[in-house]
Structure formats: C-alpha cells, structure tokens
Amino acid sequence: MEMTKILFRREFSSFFATPVAYVFIAIFLMLSGVFTFYFGNLYERGQADLQPFFNFHPWLYLFLVPAMAMRTWSEERKSGTIELLMTLPITPLQAMLGKFFAAWAVLGLALLLTFPLWITVNYLGSPDNGIIFAAYLGSWLMAGSFLAISVCMSALTKSQVIAFILSVVVCFLFVLSGSSMVISAFKGVVPSVMLDAIASLSFISHFESLVKGVISMQDVLYFVIVMAIWLKAGLILIEKKKAE
C-alpha cells in the first residue's frame, strides 16, 4: 500500500509537471460550459438543476479520458522506462493502482472545479442537492470506468495513437450498447436474455439512474466491477511484458 501511495503521488505530480492535466481540465471545463449553456439550454429550461450538464458527460469522457490516459503505459513501453519500473521494489499491481488512482484523482479534480455551476443553480432556484451529489458521484464512477478501459488499452501497445483509438472504440461500444438503435438491431436476432445482457452493459443506463438521484448498489457495483475487470486485464498485459 505504501508503494502505491508513493507511485500515486509521483504520477499525480507528473500530470501537473506537464501540460496534460491543465489542458484536460481546461478543455473539460470549457466544453462542459458550452454544452450546458448553449446545447443544454440551462436558462431556457426554467428548472434549477444540472441535468443538461450531466447529460453530455458520457460523450465528453468518450474522447477526453482516452486522450489523457493513452500515455499511461504506452509512454513507459516506448521509452523503455517500464523495464526500469519493473526492477524497482514494486509489484505490477501496485504500479497499476498507483497510475490509475492518480489519473482518477485528476478526473475528480476536474469535476470539483465545475462547482460554479452548482452555485449558479442554487442561486437561480432551489435544486435538490442530494440529486446533484448523486449525479456527481455517478459521473466520477463512470469516468473511472472510461479510464480503466483506456489504461488497459495503453498497456496493450507502445503507440499512444493506437491506444487512443482502441480506447475510444471500446468505450463507444459500452456507451452505445443500451441505445434503442442497438436494441432494435439485435431484437429478434438474439434471445431476449442476451438482449437484456447487452443493454445492461450500457454506461448511460446506469449513469442515468444516478443522475436521477437514485444511488442503487447495482449501479455503483456495475461501475466498480467494470473498473476491476479492465484493470485486471491491463495488469495481465503488464505482467506478461515483465515475464518477457
């Protein structure tokens, strides 16, 4: 655990030693504002809530999170520093967790910096702050799922571009899986049980429940399990590299 904390601090600092974190946070805040006020019509809706803000999060994360995470392992592999890292008294699991939690903390910080929106809707009306808190929690958990997939893809290849493309494709499948378009395409082709299974994989359907203020164990566990599975897959790739 101590080594994980040390690596977490190193990785978190490295995000701010380069423009990566600043650029990510700036773009996230700018796009969040644009989508919320211009496309989400926050003022015109006449309701004091942050639903227009959270509605666009899956699509923002779809590109921004892979862009931030593509360097996580790819850069280590390309520069050869992964061999040096593996010679240190640290296990691949500790390294994986340290890198993941550092990047997840940056995502959490980006979310926290949207607090002016929360203040704005409280100034304009009387929103249900419990619902808003649940939506923030759901957004952070969903961001962690996007991140875990992206970290795994980064462990797969030395090329950051390939890692980015693979991450976007896999994340897009998880976003799209519960859409009416996909359900209609598979309806009548696969058994209803399998259709329900495909729909249950959707990030959006689980996120929407949390945006409505319903913090169910099912939705929270879903995101936690997605993170665990993809981090485990990434860990297997790193351990295979270490064995070579």
PDB file of C-alpha atoms in Angstrom:
ATOM      1  CA  MET A   1       0.000   0.000   0.000  1.00  0.00           C
ATOM      2  CA  GLU A   2       2.867   2.368   0.844  1.00  0.00           C
ATOM      3  CA  MET A   3       4.464   1.861  -2.579  1.00  0.00           C
ATOM      4  CA  THR A   4       1.097   2.506  -4.227  1.00  0.00           C
ATOM      5  CA  LYS A   5       0.834   5.810  -2.354  1.00  0.00           C
ATOM      6  CA  ILE A   6       4.356   6.794  -3.422  1.00  0.00           C
ATOM      7  CA  LEU A   7       3.630   5.987  -7.049  1.00  0.00           C
ATOM      8  CA  PHE A   8       0.268   7.762  -6.807  1.00  0.00           C
ATOM      9  CA  ARG A   9       1.995  10.948  -5.655  1.00  0.00           C
ATOM     10  CA  ARG A  10       4.626  10.641  -8.401  1.00  0.00           C
ATOM     11  CA  GLU A  11       2.052  10.083 -11.125  1.00  0.00           C
ATOM     12  CA  PHE A  12      -0.299  12.784  -9.861  1.00  0.00           C
ATOM     13  CA  SER A  13       2.590  15.271  -9.778  1.00  0.00           C
ATOM     14  CA  SER A  14       3.684  14.233 -13.256  1.00  0.00           C
ATOM     15  CA  PHE A  15       0.279  15.207 -14.640  1.00  0.00           C
ATOM     16  CA  PHE A  16       0.894  18.768 -13.443  1.00  0.00           C
ATOM     17  CA  ALA A  17       4.585  18.798 -14.363  1.00  0.00           C
ATOM     18  CA  THR A  18       3.450  18.653 -17.992  1.00  0.00           C
ATOM     19  CA  PRO A  19       0.518  20.432 -19.712  1.00  0.00           C
ATOM     20  CA  VAL A  20      -1.559  17.203 -19.694  1.00  0.00           C
ATOM     21  CA  ALA A  21      -3.676  17.907 -16.610  1.00  0.00           C
ATOM     22  CA  TYR A  22      -4.020  21.628 -17.310  1.00  0.00           C
ATOM     23  CA  VAL A  23      -5.117  21.039 -20.906  1.00  0.00           C
ATOM     24  CA  PHE A  24      -7.524  18.270 -19.909  1.00  0.00           C
ATOM     25  CA  ILE A  25      -9.135  20.308 -17.142  1.00  0.00           C
ATOM     26  CA  ALA A  26      -9.343  23.454 -19.275  1.00  0.00           C
ATOM     27  CA  ILE A  27     -10.978  21.626 -22.199  1.00  0.00           C
ATOM     28  CA  PHE A  28     -13.333  19.746 -19.872  1.00  0.00           C
ATOM     29  CA  LEU A  29     -14.478  22.936 -18.159  1.00  0.00           C
ATOM     30  CA  MET A  30     -14.843  24.820 -21.434  1.00  0.00           C
ATOM     31  CA  LEU A  31     -16.820  22.069 -23.178  1.00  0.00           C
ATOM     32  CA  SER A  32     -18.955  21.479 -20.072  1.00  0.00           C
ATOM     33  CA  GLY A  33     -19.918  25.144 -20.088  1.00  0.00           C
ATOM     34  CA  VAL A  34     -20.633  25.209 -23.819  1.00  0.00           C
ATOM     35  CA  PHE A  35     -22.756  22.059 -23.744  1.00  0.00           C
ATOM     36  CA  THR A  36     -24.605  23.085 -20.584  1.00  0.00           C
ATOM     37  CA  PHE A  37     -25.489  26.644 -21.540  1.00  0.00           C
ATOM     38  CA  TYR A  38     -25.738  26.533 -25.331  1.00  0.00           C
ATOM     39  CA  PHE A  39     -26.823  22.999 -26.201  1.00  0.00           C
ATOM     40  CA  GLY A  40     -28.441  22.096 -22.881  1.00  0.00           C
ATOM     41  CA  ASN A  41     -30.314  25.429 -22.621  1.00  0.00           C
ATOM     42  CA  LEU A  42     -29.794  25.651 -18.867  1.00  0.00           C
ATOM     43  CA  TYR A  43     -31.504  29.016 -18.533  1.00  0.00           C
ATOM     44  CA  GLU A  44     -34.308  28.431 -21.060  1.00  0.00           C
ATOM     45  CA  ARG A  45     -35.464  25.215 -19.357  1.00  0.00           C
ATOM     46  CA  GLY A  46     -36.703  27.154 -16.359  1.00  0.00           C
ATOM     47  CA  GLN A  47     -35.587  24.423 -13.953  1.00  0.00           C
ATOM     48  CA  ALA A  48     -32.883  24.780 -11.346  1.00  0.00           C
ATOM     49  CA  ASP A  49     -30.989  21.541 -11.856  1.00  0.00           C
ATOM     50  CA  LEU A  50     -27.818  20.309 -13.522  1.00  0.00           C
ATOM     51  CA  GLN A  51     -29.301  17.675 -15.814  1.00  0.00           C
ATOM     52  CA  PRO A  52     -28.134  19.478 -19.000  1.00  0.00           C
ATOM     53  CA  PHE A  53     -24.621  19.482 -17.522  1.00  0.00           C
ATOM     54  CA  PHE A  54     -24.528  15.753 -16.749  1.00  0.00           C
ATOM     55  CA  ASN A  55     -26.299  14.627 -19.940  1.00  0.00           C
ATOM     56  CA  PHE A  56     -23.195  15.310 -22.009  1.00  0.00           C
ATOM     57  CA  HIS A  57     -20.650  13.697 -19.692  1.00  0.00           C
ATOM     58  CA  PRO A  58     -20.565  10.264 -21.419  1.00  0.00           C
ATOM     59  CA  TRP A  59     -19.721  11.979 -24.712  1.00  0.00           C
ATOM     60  CA  LEU A  60     -17.123  14.263 -23.163  1.00  0.00           C
ATOM     61  CA  TYR A  61     -15.422  11.345 -21.430  1.00  0.00           C
ATOM     62  CA  LEU A  62     -15.524   9.273 -24.615  1.00  0.00           C
ATOM     63  CA  PHE A  63     -12.736  11.374 -26.132  1.00  0.00           C
ATOM     64  CA  LEU A  64     -11.156  13.288 -23.251  1.00  0.00           C
ATOM     65  CA  VAL A  65     -10.426  10.341 -20.941  1.00  0.00           C
ATOM     66  CA  PRO A  66      -8.676   8.181 -23.596  1.00  0.00           C
ATOM     67  CA  ALA A  67      -6.684  11.263 -24.629  1.00  0.00           C
ATOM     68  CA  MET A  68      -5.492  11.755 -21.062  1.00  0.00           C
ATOM     69  CA  ALA A  69      -4.845   8.061 -20.329  1.00  0.00           C
ATOM     70  CA  MET A  70      -3.213   6.982 -23.596  1.00  0.00           C
ATOM     71  CA  ARG A  71       0.253   7.783 -22.254  1.00  0.00           C
ATOM     72  CA  THR A  72      -0.189   5.842 -19.003  1.00  0.00           C
ATOM     73  CA  TRP A  73       1.672   2.690 -20.093  1.00  0.00           C
ATOM     74  CA  SER A  74       2.349   3.356 -23.784  1.00  0.00           C
ATOM     75  CA  GLU A  75       4.906   6.038 -22.978  1.00  0.00           C
ATOM     76  CA  GLU A  76       6.635   3.768 -20.436  1.00  0.00           C
ATOM     77  CA  ARG A  77       6.826   0.991 -23.017  1.00  0.00           C
ATOM     78  CA  LYS A  78       8.008   3.216 -25.844  1.00  0.00           C
ATOM     79  CA  SER A  79      10.721   4.956 -23.805  1.00  0.00           C
ATOM     80  CA  GLY A  80      11.827   1.716 -22.162  1.00  0.00           C
ATOM     81  CA  THR A  81      11.255   3.049 -18.647  1.00  0.00           C
ATOM     82  CA  ILE A  82       8.853   0.198 -17.983  1.00  0.00           C
ATOM     83  CA  GLU A  83      11.856  -2.133 -17.630  1.00  0.00           C
ATOM     84  CA  LEU A  84      13.326   0.245 -15.048  1.00  0.00           C
ATOM     85  CA  LEU A  85       9.987   0.459 -13.261  1.00  0.00           C
ATOM     86  CA  MET A  86       9.753  -3.327 -13.081  1.00  0.00           C
ATOM     87  CA  THR A  87      13.206  -3.551 -11.462  1.00  0.00           C
ATOM     88  CA  LEU A  88      12.058  -1.368  -8.564  1.00  0.00           C
ATOM     89  CA  PRO A  89      10.682  -2.981  -5.397  1.00  0.00           C
ATOM     90  CA  ILE A  90       7.127  -2.531  -6.611  1.00  0.00           C
ATOM     91  CA  THR A  91       4.681  -5.077  -7.931  1.00  0.00           C
ATOM     92  CA  PRO A  92       2.792  -4.612 -11.229  1.00  0.00           C
ATOM     93  CA  LEU A  93      -0.439  -4.384  -9.203  1.00  0.00           C
ATOM     94  CA  GLN A  94       0.922  -1.528  -7.109  1.00  0.00           C
ATOM     95  CA  ALA A  95       2.127   0.234 -10.252  1.00  0.00           C
ATOM     96  CA  MET A  96      -1.222  -0.242 -11.971  1.00  0.00           C
ATOM     97  CA  LEU A  97      -3.201   1.042  -8.978  1.00  0.00           C
ATOM     98  CA  GLY A  98      -0.872   3.996  -8.447  1.00  0.00           C
ATOM     99  CA  LYS A  99      -1.224   5.115 -12.053  1.00  0.00           C
ATOM    100  CA  PHE A 100      -4.975   4.536 -12.143  1.00  0.00           C
ATOM    101  CA  PHE A 101      -5.790   6.357  -8.907  1.00  0.00           C
ATOM    102  CA  ALA A 102      -3.587   9.313  -9.893  1.00  0.00           C
ATOM    103  CA  ALA A 103      -5.428   9.727 -13.196  1.00  0.00           C
ATOM    104  CA  TRP A 104      -8.796   9.179 -11.482  1.00  0.00           C
ATOM    105  CA  ALA A 105      -7.904  11.904  -8.971  1.00  0.00           C
ATOM    106  CA  VAL A 106      -7.269  14.311 -11.857  1.00  0.00           C
ATOM    107  CA  LEU A 107     -10.705  13.452 -13.239  1.00  0.00           C
ATOM    108  CA  GLY A 108     -12.207  14.050  -9.807  1.00  0.00           C
ATOM    109  CA  LEU A 109     -10.460  17.406  -9.591  1.00  0.00           C
ATOM    110  CA  ALA A 110     -11.858  18.411 -12.984  1.00  0.00           C
ATOM    111  CA  LEU A 111     -15.346  17.561 -11.721  1.00  0.00           C
ATOM    112  CA  LEU A 112     -14.832  19.509  -8.484  1.00  0.00           C
ATOM    113  CA  LEU A 113     -13.831  22.587 -10.475  1.00  0.00           C
ATOM    114  CA  THR A 114     -17.306  22.689 -12.011  1.00  0.00           C
ATOM    115  CA  PHE A 115     -18.655  23.815  -8.616  1.00  0.00           C
ATOM    116  CA  PRO A 116     -19.597  27.281 -10.016  1.00  0.00           C
ATOM    117  CA  LEU A 117     -22.385  25.523 -11.931  1.00  0.00           C
ATOM    118  CA  TRP A 118     -23.681  24.057  -8.673  1.00  0.00           C
ATOM    119  CA  ILE A 119     -23.562  27.512  -7.073  1.00  0.00           C
ATOM    120  CA  THR A 120     -25.322  29.002 -10.104  1.00  0.00           C
ATOM    121  CA  VAL A 121     -28.339  26.671  -9.966  1.00  0.00           C
ATOM    122  CA  ASN A 122     -28.599  27.201  -6.199  1.00  0.00           C
ATOM    123  CA  TYR A 123     -28.606  30.950  -6.812  1.00  0.00           C
ATOM    124  CA  LEU A 124     -31.264  30.640  -9.500  1.00  0.00           C
ATOM    125  CA  GLY A 125     -33.594  28.349  -7.576  1.00  0.00           C
ATOM    126  CA  SER A 126     -33.880  25.568  -5.053  1.00  0.00           C
ATOM    127  CA  PRO A 127     -32.456  22.422  -6.652  1.00  0.00           C
ATOM    128  CA  ASP A 128     -32.359  19.065  -4.902  1.00  0.00           C
ATOM    129  CA  ASN A 129     -28.703  18.984  -3.875  1.00  0.00           C
ATOM    130  CA  GLY A 130     -28.970  15.299  -2.997  1.00  0.00           C
ATOM    131  CA  ILE A 131     -29.740  14.527  -6.636  1.00  0.00           C
ATOM    132  CA  ILE A 132     -26.839  16.707  -7.773  1.00  0.00           C
ATOM    133  CA  PHE A 133     -24.470  14.930  -5.368  1.00  0.00           C
ATOM    134  CA  ALA A 134     -25.611  11.526  -6.682  1.00  0.00           C
ATOM    135  CA  ALA A 135     -25.041  12.724 -10.248  1.00  0.00           C
ATOM    136  CA  TYR A 136     -21.514  13.899  -9.409  1.00  0.00           C
ATOM    137  CA  LEU A 137     -20.791  10.528  -7.792  1.00  0.00           C
ATOM    138  CA  GLY A 138     -22.147   8.718 -10.851  1.00  0.00           C
ATOM    139  CA  SER A 139     -20.118  10.886 -13.193  1.00  0.00           C
ATOM    140  CA  TRP A 140     -16.909  10.172 -11.258  1.00  0.00           C
ATOM    141  CA  LEU A 141     -17.603   6.426 -11.229  1.00  0.00           C
ATOM    142  CA  MET A 142     -18.372   6.442 -14.938  1.00  0.00           C
ATOM    143  CA  ALA A 143     -15.191   8.432 -15.606  1.00  0.00           C
ATOM    144  CA  GLY A 144     -13.292   5.736 -13.688  1.00  0.00           C
ATOM    145  CA  SER A 145     -14.751   3.087 -15.993  1.00  0.00           C
ATOM    146  CA  PHE A 146     -13.706   5.023 -19.092  1.00  0.00           C
ATOM    147  CA  LEU A 147     -10.284   5.410 -17.501  1.00  0.00           C
ATOM    148  CA  ALA A 148      -9.849   1.715 -16.634  1.00  0.00           C
ATOM    149  CA  ILE A 149     -10.586   0.753 -20.253  1.00  0.00           C
ATOM    150  CA  SER A 150      -8.153   3.391 -21.518  1.00  0.00           C
ATOM    151  CA  VAL A 151      -5.394   2.294 -19.123  1.00  0.00           C
ATOM    152  CA  CYS A 152      -5.824  -1.295 -20.308  1.00  0.00           C
ATOM    153  CA  MET A 153      -5.570  -0.224 -23.954  1.00  0.00           C
ATOM    154  CA  SER A 154      -2.476   1.805 -23.098  1.00  0.00           C
ATOM    155  CA  ALA A 155      -0.886  -1.326 -21.614  1.00  0.00           C
ATOM    156  CA  LEU A 156      -1.617  -3.157 -24.852  1.00  0.00           C
ATOM    157  CA  THR A 157       0.534  -1.094 -27.213  1.00  0.00           C
ATOM    158  CA  LYS A 158       3.560   1.197 -27.392  1.00  0.00           C
ATOM    159  CA  SER A 159       1.708   3.604 -29.669  1.00  0.00           C
ATOM    160  CA  GLN A 160      -0.301   6.288 -27.901  1.00  0.00           C
ATOM    161  CA  VAL A 161      -2.348   6.900 -31.055  1.00  0.00           C
ATOM    162  CA  ILE A 162      -3.367   3.245 -31.313  1.00  0.00           C
ATOM    163  CA  ALA A 163      -4.130   3.193 -27.573  1.00  0.00           C
ATOM    164  CA  PHE A 164      -6.357   6.255 -28.013  1.00  0.00           C
ATOM    165  CA  ILE A 165      -8.247   4.791 -30.982  1.00  0.00           C
ATOM    166  CA  LEU A 166      -8.775   1.413 -29.302  1.00  0.00           C
ATOM    167  CA  SER A 167      -9.962   3.114 -26.120  1.00  0.00           C
ATOM    168  CA  VAL A 168     -12.485   5.261 -27.975  1.00  0.00           C
ATOM    169  CA  VAL A 169     -13.831   2.254 -29.880  1.00  0.00           C
ATOM    170  CA  VAL A 170     -14.239   0.055 -26.777  1.00  0.00           C
ATOM    171  CA  CYS A 171     -15.718   2.889 -24.701  1.00  0.00           C
ATOM    172  CA  PHE A 172     -18.093   3.758 -27.530  1.00  0.00           C
ATOM    173  CA  LEU A 173     -19.401   0.175 -27.518  1.00  0.00           C
ATOM    174  CA  PHE A 174     -20.128   0.462 -23.798  1.00  0.00           C
ATOM    175  CA  VAL A 175     -21.864   3.808 -24.312  1.00  0.00           C
ATOM    176  CA  LEU A 176     -23.883   2.604 -27.268  1.00  0.00           C
ATOM    177  CA  SER A 177     -24.857  -0.856 -26.003  1.00  0.00           C
ATOM    178  CA  GLY A 178     -28.062   0.260 -24.314  1.00  0.00           C
ATOM    179  CA  SER A 179     -29.274   2.580 -27.047  1.00  0.00           C
ATOM    180  CA  SER A 180     -32.539   1.970 -28.865  1.00  0.00           C
ATOM    181  CA  MET A 181     -30.610   1.641 -32.129  1.00  0.00           C
ATOM    182  CA  VAL A 182     -28.571  -1.303 -30.826  1.00  0.00           C
ATOM    183  CA  ILE A 183     -31.527  -2.930 -29.094  1.00  0.00           C
ATOM    184  CA  SER A 184     -33.591  -2.672 -32.279  1.00  0.00           C
ATOM    185  CA  ALA A 185     -30.728  -4.111 -34.346  1.00  0.00           C
ATOM    186  CA  PHE A 186     -30.438  -7.203 -32.144  1.00  0.00           C
ATOM    187  CA  LYS A 187     -34.130  -7.622 -31.375  1.00  0.00           C
ATOM    188  CA  GLY A 188     -35.397 -10.864 -32.882  1.00  0.00           C
ATOM    189  CA  VAL A 189     -31.838 -11.905 -33.772  1.00  0.00           C
ATOM    190  CA  VAL A 190     -30.617 -12.903 -30.316  1.00  0.00           C
ATOM    191  CA  PRO A 191     -32.538 -14.353 -27.330  1.00  0.00           C
ATOM    192  CA  SER A 192     -34.175 -11.825 -25.034  1.00  0.00           C
ATOM    193  CA  VAL A 193     -31.830 -12.848 -22.214  1.00  0.00           C
ATOM    194  CA  MET A 194     -28.827 -11.906 -24.320  1.00  0.00           C
ATOM    195  CA  LEU A 195     -30.553  -8.707 -25.407  1.00  0.00           C
ATOM    196  CA  ASP A 196     -31.028  -7.748 -21.756  1.00  0.00           C
ATOM    197  CA  ALA A 197     -27.387  -8.590 -21.086  1.00  0.00           C
ATOM    198  CA  ILE A 198     -26.242  -6.300 -23.915  1.00  0.00           C
ATOM    199  CA  ALA A 199     -28.477  -3.490 -22.672  1.00  0.00           C
ATOM    200  CA  SER A 200     -27.218  -3.920 -19.104  1.00  0.00           C
ATOM    201  CA  LEU A 201     -23.657  -3.160 -20.232  1.00  0.00           C
ATOM    202  CA  SER A 202     -24.568   0.397 -21.150  1.00  0.00           C
ATOM    203  CA  PHE A 203     -22.736   3.118 -19.271  1.00  0.00           C
ATOM    204  CA  ILE A 204     -25.554   5.535 -19.996  1.00  0.00           C
ATOM    205  CA  SER A 205     -28.397   3.488 -18.492  1.00  0.00           C
ATOM    206  CA  HIS A 206     -26.509   3.032 -15.198  1.00  0.00           C
ATOM    207  CA  PHE A 207     -25.403   6.668 -15.198  1.00  0.00           C
ATOM    208  CA  GLU A 208     -28.922   7.942 -15.862  1.00  0.00           C
ATOM    209  CA  SER A 209     -30.207   6.276 -12.703  1.00  0.00           C
ATOM    210  CA  LEU A 210     -27.585   8.087 -10.652  1.00  0.00           C
ATOM    211  CA  VAL A 211     -28.318  11.407 -12.392  1.00  0.00           C
ATOM    212  CA  LYS A 212     -31.917  10.999 -11.226  1.00  0.00           C
ATOM    213  CA  GLY A 213     -30.635  10.784  -7.656  1.00  0.00           C
ATOM    214  CA  VAL A 214     -31.089   7.037  -7.223  1.00  0.00           C
ATOM    215  CA  ILE A 215     -27.865   5.663  -5.709  1.00  0.00           C
ATOM    216  CA  SER A 216     -28.504   1.948  -6.088  1.00  0.00           C
ATOM    217  CA  MET A 217     -25.930  -0.658  -5.166  1.00  0.00           C
ATOM    218  CA  GLN A 218     -26.478  -2.269  -8.561  1.00  0.00           C
ATOM    219  CA  ASP A 219     -25.303   0.804 -10.484  1.00  0.00           C
ATOM    220  CA  VAL A 220     -22.379   1.533  -8.164  1.00  0.00           C
ATOM    221  CA  LEU A 221     -21.235  -2.091  -8.270  1.00  0.00           C
ATOM    222  CA  TYR A 222     -21.540  -2.127 -12.046  1.00  0.00           C
ATOM    223  CA  PHE A 223     -19.014   0.679 -12.440  1.00  0.00           C
ATOM    224  CA  VAL A 224     -16.722  -0.794  -9.759  1.00  0.00           C
ATOM    225  CA  ILE A 225     -16.778  -4.199 -11.475  1.00  0.00           C
ATOM    226  CA  VAL A 226     -16.085  -2.649 -14.896  1.00  0.00           C
ATOM    227  CA  MET A 227     -13.072  -0.857 -13.424  1.00  0.00           C
ATOM    228  CA  ALA A 228     -11.820  -4.021 -11.698  1.00  0.00           C
ATOM    229  CA  ILE A 229     -12.151  -6.177 -14.833  1.00  0.00           C
ATOM    230  CA  TRP A 230     -10.336  -3.780 -17.142  1.00  0.00           C
ATOM    231  CA  LEU A 231      -7.605  -3.030 -14.627  1.00  0.00           C
ATOM    232  CA  LYS A 232      -7.106  -6.771 -14.176  1.00  0.00           C
ATOM    233  CA  ALA A 233      -6.843  -7.168 -17.957  1.00  0.00           C
ATOM    234  CA  GLY A 234      -4.274  -4.370 -18.060  1.00  0.00           C
ATOM    235  CA  LEU A 235      -2.381  -5.971 -15.190  1.00  0.00           C
ATOM    236  CA  ILE A 236      -2.183  -9.273 -17.087  1.00  0.00           C
ATOM    237  CA  LEU A 237      -0.687  -7.422 -20.063  1.00  0.00           C
ATOM    238  CA  ILE A 238       1.921  -5.727 -17.871  1.00  0.00           C
ATOM    239  CA  GLU A 239       2.824  -8.969 -16.096  1.00  0.00           C
ATOM    240  CA  LYS A 240       3.232 -10.637 -19.476  1.00  0.00           C
ATOM    241  CA  LYS A 241       5.573  -7.835 -20.509  1.00  0.00           C
ATOM    242  CA  LYS A 242       7.528  -8.244 -17.269  1.00  0.00           C
ATOM    243  CA  ALA A 243       7.869 -12.000 -17.886  1.00  0.00           C
ATOM    244  CA  GLU A 244       9.332 -11.299 -21.335  1.00  0.00           C
TER     245      GLU A 244
END
